[in-house]
Coordinates of C-alpha atoms in Angstrom, one line a residue:
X1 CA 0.0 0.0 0.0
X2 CA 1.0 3.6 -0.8
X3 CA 0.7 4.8 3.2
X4 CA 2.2 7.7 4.3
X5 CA 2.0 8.2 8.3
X6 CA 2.5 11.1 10.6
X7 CA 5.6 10.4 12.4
X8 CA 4.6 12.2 15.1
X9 CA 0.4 11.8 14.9
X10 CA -1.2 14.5 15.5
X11 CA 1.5 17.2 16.1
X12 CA 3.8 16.8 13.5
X13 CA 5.9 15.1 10.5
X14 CA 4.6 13.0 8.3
X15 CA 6.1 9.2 8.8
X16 CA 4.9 6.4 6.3
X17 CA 4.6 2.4 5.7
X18 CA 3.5 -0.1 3.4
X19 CA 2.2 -1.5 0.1
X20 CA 0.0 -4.2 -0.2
X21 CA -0.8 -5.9 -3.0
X22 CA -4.0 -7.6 -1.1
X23 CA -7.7 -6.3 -2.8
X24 CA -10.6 -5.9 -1.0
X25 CA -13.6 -8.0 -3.3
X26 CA -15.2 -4.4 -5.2
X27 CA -12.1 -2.5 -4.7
X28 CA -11.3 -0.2 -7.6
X29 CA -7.9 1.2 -8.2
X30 CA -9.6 4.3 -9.0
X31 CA -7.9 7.7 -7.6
X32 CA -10.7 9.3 -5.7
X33 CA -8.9 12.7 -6.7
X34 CA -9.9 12.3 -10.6
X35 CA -12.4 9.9 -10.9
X36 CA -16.1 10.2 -8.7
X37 CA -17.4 6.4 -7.5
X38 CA -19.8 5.1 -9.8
X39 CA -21.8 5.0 -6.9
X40 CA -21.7 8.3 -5.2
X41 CA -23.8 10.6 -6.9
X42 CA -26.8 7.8 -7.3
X43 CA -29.4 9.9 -6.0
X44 CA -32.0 8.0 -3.9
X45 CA -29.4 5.0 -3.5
X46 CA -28.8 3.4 -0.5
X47 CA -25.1 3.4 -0.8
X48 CA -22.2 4.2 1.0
X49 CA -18.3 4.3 -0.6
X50 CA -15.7 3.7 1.3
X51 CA -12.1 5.0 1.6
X52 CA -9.7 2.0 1.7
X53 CA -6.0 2.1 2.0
X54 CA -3.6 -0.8 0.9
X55 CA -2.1 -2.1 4.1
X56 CA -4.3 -5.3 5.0
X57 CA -5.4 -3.9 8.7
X58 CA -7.1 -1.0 6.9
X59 CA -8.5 -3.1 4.2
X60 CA -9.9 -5.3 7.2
X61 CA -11.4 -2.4 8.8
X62 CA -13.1 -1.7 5.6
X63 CA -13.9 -5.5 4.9
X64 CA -16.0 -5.7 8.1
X65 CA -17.6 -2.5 7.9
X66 CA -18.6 -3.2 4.2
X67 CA -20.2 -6.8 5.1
X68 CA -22.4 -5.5 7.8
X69 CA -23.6 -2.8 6.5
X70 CA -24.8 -5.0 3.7
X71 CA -25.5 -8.2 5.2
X72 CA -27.2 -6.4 8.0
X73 CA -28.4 -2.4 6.8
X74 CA -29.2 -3.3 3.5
X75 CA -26.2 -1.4 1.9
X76 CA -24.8 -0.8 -1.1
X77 CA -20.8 -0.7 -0.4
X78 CA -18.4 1.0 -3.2
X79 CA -14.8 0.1 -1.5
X80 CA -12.0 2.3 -3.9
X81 CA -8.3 2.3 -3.1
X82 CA -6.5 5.8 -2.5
X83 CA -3.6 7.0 -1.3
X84 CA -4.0 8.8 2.2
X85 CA -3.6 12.4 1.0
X86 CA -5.7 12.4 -1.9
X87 CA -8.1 10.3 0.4
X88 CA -8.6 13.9 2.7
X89 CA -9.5 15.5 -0.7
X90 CA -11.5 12.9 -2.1
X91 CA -13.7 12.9 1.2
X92 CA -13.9 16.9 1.6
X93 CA -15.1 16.6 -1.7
X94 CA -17.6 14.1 -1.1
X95 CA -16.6 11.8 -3.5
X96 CA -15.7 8.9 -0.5
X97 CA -18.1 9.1 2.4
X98 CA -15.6 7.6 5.3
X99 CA -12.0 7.0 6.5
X100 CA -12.0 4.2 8.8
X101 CA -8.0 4.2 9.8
X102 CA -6.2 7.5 9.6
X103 CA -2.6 7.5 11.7
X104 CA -2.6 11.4 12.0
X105 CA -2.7 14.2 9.6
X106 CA -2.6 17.8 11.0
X107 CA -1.7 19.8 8.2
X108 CA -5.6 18.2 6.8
X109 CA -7.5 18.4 10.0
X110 CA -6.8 21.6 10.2
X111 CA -7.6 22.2 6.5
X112 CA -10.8 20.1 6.2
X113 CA -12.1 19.9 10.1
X114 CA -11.1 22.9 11.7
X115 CA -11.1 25.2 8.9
X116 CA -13.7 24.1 6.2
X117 CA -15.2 21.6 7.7
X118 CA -16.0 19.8 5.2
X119 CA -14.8 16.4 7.4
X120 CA -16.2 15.1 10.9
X121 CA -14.0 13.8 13.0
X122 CA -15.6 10.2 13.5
X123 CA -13.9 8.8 16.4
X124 CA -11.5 6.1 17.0
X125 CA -11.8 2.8 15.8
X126 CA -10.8 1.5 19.3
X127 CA -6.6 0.1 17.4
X128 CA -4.1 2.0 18.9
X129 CA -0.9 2.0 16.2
X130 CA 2.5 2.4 16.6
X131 CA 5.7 2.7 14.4
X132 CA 8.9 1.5 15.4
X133 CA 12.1 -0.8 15.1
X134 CA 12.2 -4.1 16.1
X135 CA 14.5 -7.1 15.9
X136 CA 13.2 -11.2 15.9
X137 CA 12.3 -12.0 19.4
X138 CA 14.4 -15.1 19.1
X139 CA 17.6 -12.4 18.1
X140 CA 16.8 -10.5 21.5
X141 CA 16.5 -13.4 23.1
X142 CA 20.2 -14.6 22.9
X143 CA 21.3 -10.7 22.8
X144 CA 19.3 -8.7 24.6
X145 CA 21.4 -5.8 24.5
X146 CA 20.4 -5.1 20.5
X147 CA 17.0 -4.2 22.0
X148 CA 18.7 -0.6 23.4
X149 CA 19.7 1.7 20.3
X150 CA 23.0 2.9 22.3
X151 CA 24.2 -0.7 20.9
X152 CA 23.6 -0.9 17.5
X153 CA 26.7 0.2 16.4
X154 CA 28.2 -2.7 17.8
X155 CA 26.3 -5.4 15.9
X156 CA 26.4 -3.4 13.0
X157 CA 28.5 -6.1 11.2
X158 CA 26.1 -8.9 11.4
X159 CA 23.4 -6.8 9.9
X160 CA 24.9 -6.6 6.6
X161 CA 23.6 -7.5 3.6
X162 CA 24.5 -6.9 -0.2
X163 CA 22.0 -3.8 -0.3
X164 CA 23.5 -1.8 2.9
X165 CA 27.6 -2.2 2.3
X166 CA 29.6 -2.2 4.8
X167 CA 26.6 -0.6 7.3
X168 CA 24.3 -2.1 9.0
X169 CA 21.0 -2.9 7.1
X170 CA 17.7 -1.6 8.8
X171 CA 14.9 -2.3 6.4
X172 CA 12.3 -0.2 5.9
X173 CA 9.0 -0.4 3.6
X174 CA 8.3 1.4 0.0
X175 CA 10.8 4.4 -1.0
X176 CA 8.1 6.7 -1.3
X177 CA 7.2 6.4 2.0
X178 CA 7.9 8.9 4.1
X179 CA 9.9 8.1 7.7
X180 CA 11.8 9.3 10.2
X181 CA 14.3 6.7 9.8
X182 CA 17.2 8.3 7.8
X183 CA 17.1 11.5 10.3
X184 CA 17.2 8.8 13.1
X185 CA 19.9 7.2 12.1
X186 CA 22.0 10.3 11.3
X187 CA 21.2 11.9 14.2
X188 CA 22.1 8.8 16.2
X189 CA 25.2 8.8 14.6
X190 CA 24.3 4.8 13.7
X191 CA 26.2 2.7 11.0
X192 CA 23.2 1.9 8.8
X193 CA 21.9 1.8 5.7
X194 CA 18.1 2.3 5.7
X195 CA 17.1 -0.3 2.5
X196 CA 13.7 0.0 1.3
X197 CA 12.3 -3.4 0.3
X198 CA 9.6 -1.9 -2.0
X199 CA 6.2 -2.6 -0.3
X200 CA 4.8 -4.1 2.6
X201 CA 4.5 -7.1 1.0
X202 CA 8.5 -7.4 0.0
X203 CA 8.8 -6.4 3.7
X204 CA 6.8 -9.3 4.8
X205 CA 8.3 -11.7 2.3
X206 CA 11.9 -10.5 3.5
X207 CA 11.0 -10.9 7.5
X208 CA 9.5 -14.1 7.3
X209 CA 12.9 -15.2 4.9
X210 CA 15.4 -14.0 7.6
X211 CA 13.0 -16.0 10.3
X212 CA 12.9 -18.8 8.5
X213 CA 16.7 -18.8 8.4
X214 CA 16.7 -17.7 12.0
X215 CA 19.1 -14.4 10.8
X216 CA 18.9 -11.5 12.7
X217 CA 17.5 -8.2 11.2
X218 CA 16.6 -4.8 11.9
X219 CA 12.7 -3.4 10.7
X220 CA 10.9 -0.2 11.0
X221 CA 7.7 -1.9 11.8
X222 CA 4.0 -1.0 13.8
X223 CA 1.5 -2.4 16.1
X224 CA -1.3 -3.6 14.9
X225 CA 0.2 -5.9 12.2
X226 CA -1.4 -10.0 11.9
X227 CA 3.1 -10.7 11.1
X228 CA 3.5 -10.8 14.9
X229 CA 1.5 -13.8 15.2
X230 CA 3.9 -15.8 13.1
X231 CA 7.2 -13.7 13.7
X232 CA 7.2 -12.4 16.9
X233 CA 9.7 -9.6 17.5
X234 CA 10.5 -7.1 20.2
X235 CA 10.9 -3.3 20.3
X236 CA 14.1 -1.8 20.0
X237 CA 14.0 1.0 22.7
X238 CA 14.7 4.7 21.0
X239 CA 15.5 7.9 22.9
X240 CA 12.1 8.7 24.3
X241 CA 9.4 10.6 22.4
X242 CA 8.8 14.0 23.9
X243 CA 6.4 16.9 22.5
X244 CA 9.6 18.8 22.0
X245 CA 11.0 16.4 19.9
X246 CA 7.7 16.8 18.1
X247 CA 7.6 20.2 17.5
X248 CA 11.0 20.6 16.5
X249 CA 10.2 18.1 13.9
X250 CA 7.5 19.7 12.8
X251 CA 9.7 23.0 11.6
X252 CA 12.7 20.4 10.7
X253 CA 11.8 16.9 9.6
X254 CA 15.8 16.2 9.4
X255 CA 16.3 17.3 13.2
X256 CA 14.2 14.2 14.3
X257 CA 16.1 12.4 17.1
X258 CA 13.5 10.0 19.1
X259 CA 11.4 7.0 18.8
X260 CA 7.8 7.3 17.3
X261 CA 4.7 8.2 19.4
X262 CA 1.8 5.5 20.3
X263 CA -1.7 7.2 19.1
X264 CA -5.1 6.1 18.8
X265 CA -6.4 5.4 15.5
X266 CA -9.4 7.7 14.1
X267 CA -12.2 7.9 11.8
X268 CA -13.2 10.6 9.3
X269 CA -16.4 10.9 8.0
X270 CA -17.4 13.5 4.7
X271 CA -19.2 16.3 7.0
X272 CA -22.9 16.1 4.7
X273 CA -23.0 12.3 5.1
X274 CA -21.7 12.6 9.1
X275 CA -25.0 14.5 9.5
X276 CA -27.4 13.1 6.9
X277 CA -25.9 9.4 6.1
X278 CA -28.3 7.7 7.9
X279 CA -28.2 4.2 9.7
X280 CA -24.8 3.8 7.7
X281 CA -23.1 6.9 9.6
X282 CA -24.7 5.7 12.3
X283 CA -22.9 2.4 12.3
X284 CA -19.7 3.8 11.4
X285 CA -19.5 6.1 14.1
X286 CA -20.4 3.0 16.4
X287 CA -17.5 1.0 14.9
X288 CA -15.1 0.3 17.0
X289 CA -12.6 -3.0 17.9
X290 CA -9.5 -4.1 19.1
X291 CA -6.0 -4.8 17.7
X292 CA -6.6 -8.9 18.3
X293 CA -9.9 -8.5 15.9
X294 CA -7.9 -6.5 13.4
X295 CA -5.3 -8.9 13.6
X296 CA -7.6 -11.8 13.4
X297 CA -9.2 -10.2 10.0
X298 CA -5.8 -9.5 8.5
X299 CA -4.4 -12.9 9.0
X300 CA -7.2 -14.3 7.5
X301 CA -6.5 -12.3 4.7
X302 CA -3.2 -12.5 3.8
X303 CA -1.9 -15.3 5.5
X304 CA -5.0 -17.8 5.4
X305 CA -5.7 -17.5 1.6
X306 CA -9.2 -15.9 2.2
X307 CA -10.8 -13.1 0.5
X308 CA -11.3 -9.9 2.2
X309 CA -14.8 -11.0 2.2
X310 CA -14.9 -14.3 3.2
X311 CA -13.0 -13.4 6.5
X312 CA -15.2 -10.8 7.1
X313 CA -17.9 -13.4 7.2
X314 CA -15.4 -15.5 9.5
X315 CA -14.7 -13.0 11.9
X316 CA -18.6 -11.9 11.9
X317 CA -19.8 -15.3 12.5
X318 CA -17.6 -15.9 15.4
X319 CA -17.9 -12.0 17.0
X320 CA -21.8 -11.3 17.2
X321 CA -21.4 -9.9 20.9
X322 CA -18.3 -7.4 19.4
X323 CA -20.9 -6.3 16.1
X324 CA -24.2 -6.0 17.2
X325 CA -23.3 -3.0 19.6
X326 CA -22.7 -0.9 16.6
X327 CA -25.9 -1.1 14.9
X328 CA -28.2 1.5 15.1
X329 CA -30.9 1.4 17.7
X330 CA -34.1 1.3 15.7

């Protein structure tokens, strides 16, 4: 997925991860910024389209969301892929009706919620998400000094691969991706090479290699991600994030010297359909799980070989007592 993330949500730079390839079932490649949903201007329509991004806990969010509201609300769902900027324009503009996982975007809240208000702020979506850098938990376990950044330096040498030279290697996601990492490791005065593996996907394909061959690594990763179930990895602990830090960020991206923040996850809705979309606004606003039923849903998808619809269905089936508080009291 093309996802750019604010490094420091809410209050500053933007930080990004992941491409995936993964499509929800009626997910257009469409960008919302040139190209209106077929379904959006149906007058009299009972329809709702949806804002999905390309990493898979998003698309789960969406997956869920999307099967309810037609399985149980009578909904038509238009799901169409965009890129989280243009996504803020596309649903100021009315041509998505919701965001259901934004990590933080100030320069567009302010923009679209405090100053046009063309978007309503929709809530959290009860995940809490967290970018960081994390090694194999069965690296750490043998040497649990690498989980401190003050020693990086001095396993530099066994994190070198073909790609980072005679540095250490710490991978990150898609080059266009925008991260703190390169400041971080300037400014840390570490010897590494941030190497982009091209997606989430390639990220995910290059993690599970290195566990498979039990070989240590270094990752800018996040919480919630379904990988953790099947490579579990710990944290490696970065000078502390402060709201200096933050707001000397915000002026200079490049002066960034501590870890990531921890932030809840929000909803966004388009402001007309916050106040006049019905029992499907409704339910949206009401939507709201955990990082184990995200996880659940995104396993399902790309690890279990279902479509994003069938484990909708799964998790639905299993999850009544979770899904039936947010439908709309009749």
């Amino acid at each position: 997925m093309s996802r750019t993330r604010t490094a420091f949500l809410g209050t500053a730079v933007l930080a990004g991860t992941v491409a995936l390839s993964l499509s929800l079932s009626a997910c257009g490649k469409a960008d919302m910024t040139k190209q209106t949903s077929p379904f959006a201007a149906a007058k009299g329509s009972k329809s709702v389209t949806l804002s999905v991004q390309t990493w898979v806990g998003a698309q789960s969010n969406v997956a869920v969301a999307k099967y309810l509201l037609e399985h149980q609300l009578g909904y038509h769902v238009d799901t169409v892929q965009v890129d989280e900027i243009p996504a803020w324009d596309a649903l100021s503009q009315g041509r998505v009706d919701a965001i259901l996982e934004d990590w933080g975007h100030p320069d567009q809240e302010k923009r679209y919620v405090k100053d046009k208000k063309t978007i309503t702020a929709g809530g959290g979506n009860g995940v809490t998400g967290h970018i960081g850098w994390w090694v194999p938990k069965y690296w750490a376990d043998k040497h649990p000094e690498v989980t401190d950044w003050h020693n990086l330096n001095k396993v530099a040498d066994q994190l070198r691969t073909s790609e980072s030279g005679n540095k250490g290697q710490l991978m990150d996601g898609s080059p266009s991706y925008v991260t703190n990492d390169k400041a971080l490791v300037k400014n840390l005065h570490l010897n590494y090479e941030v190497v982009f593996a091209g997606s989430e996907a390639a990220q995910i394909t290059q993690i599970q290699q290195f566990a498979k061959e039990k070989k240590p690594f270094l990752t800018y990763w996040y919480e919630p991600q379904w990988l953790f179930n099947q490579v579990p990895m710990v944290e490696v602990k970065l000078p502390k994030y402060t709201d200096a830090c933050a707001a000397k960020g915000a002026k200079d991206p490049q002066s960034i010297d501590c870890a990531y923040p921890t932030t809840p996850l929000q909803k966004y809705f388009n402001t007309n359909f916050a106040k006049n979309g019905g029992s499907a606004a409704a339910f949206l606003k009401n939507f709201k799980w955990t990082k184990d039923d995200q996880n659940e849903v995104s396993e399902s998808i790309a690890s279990g070989g279902l479509s994003a619809d069938e484990a909708a269905k799964r998790w639905v089936d299993k999850h009544p007592d979770v899904w039936k508080s947010w439908l709309p009291k009749k």
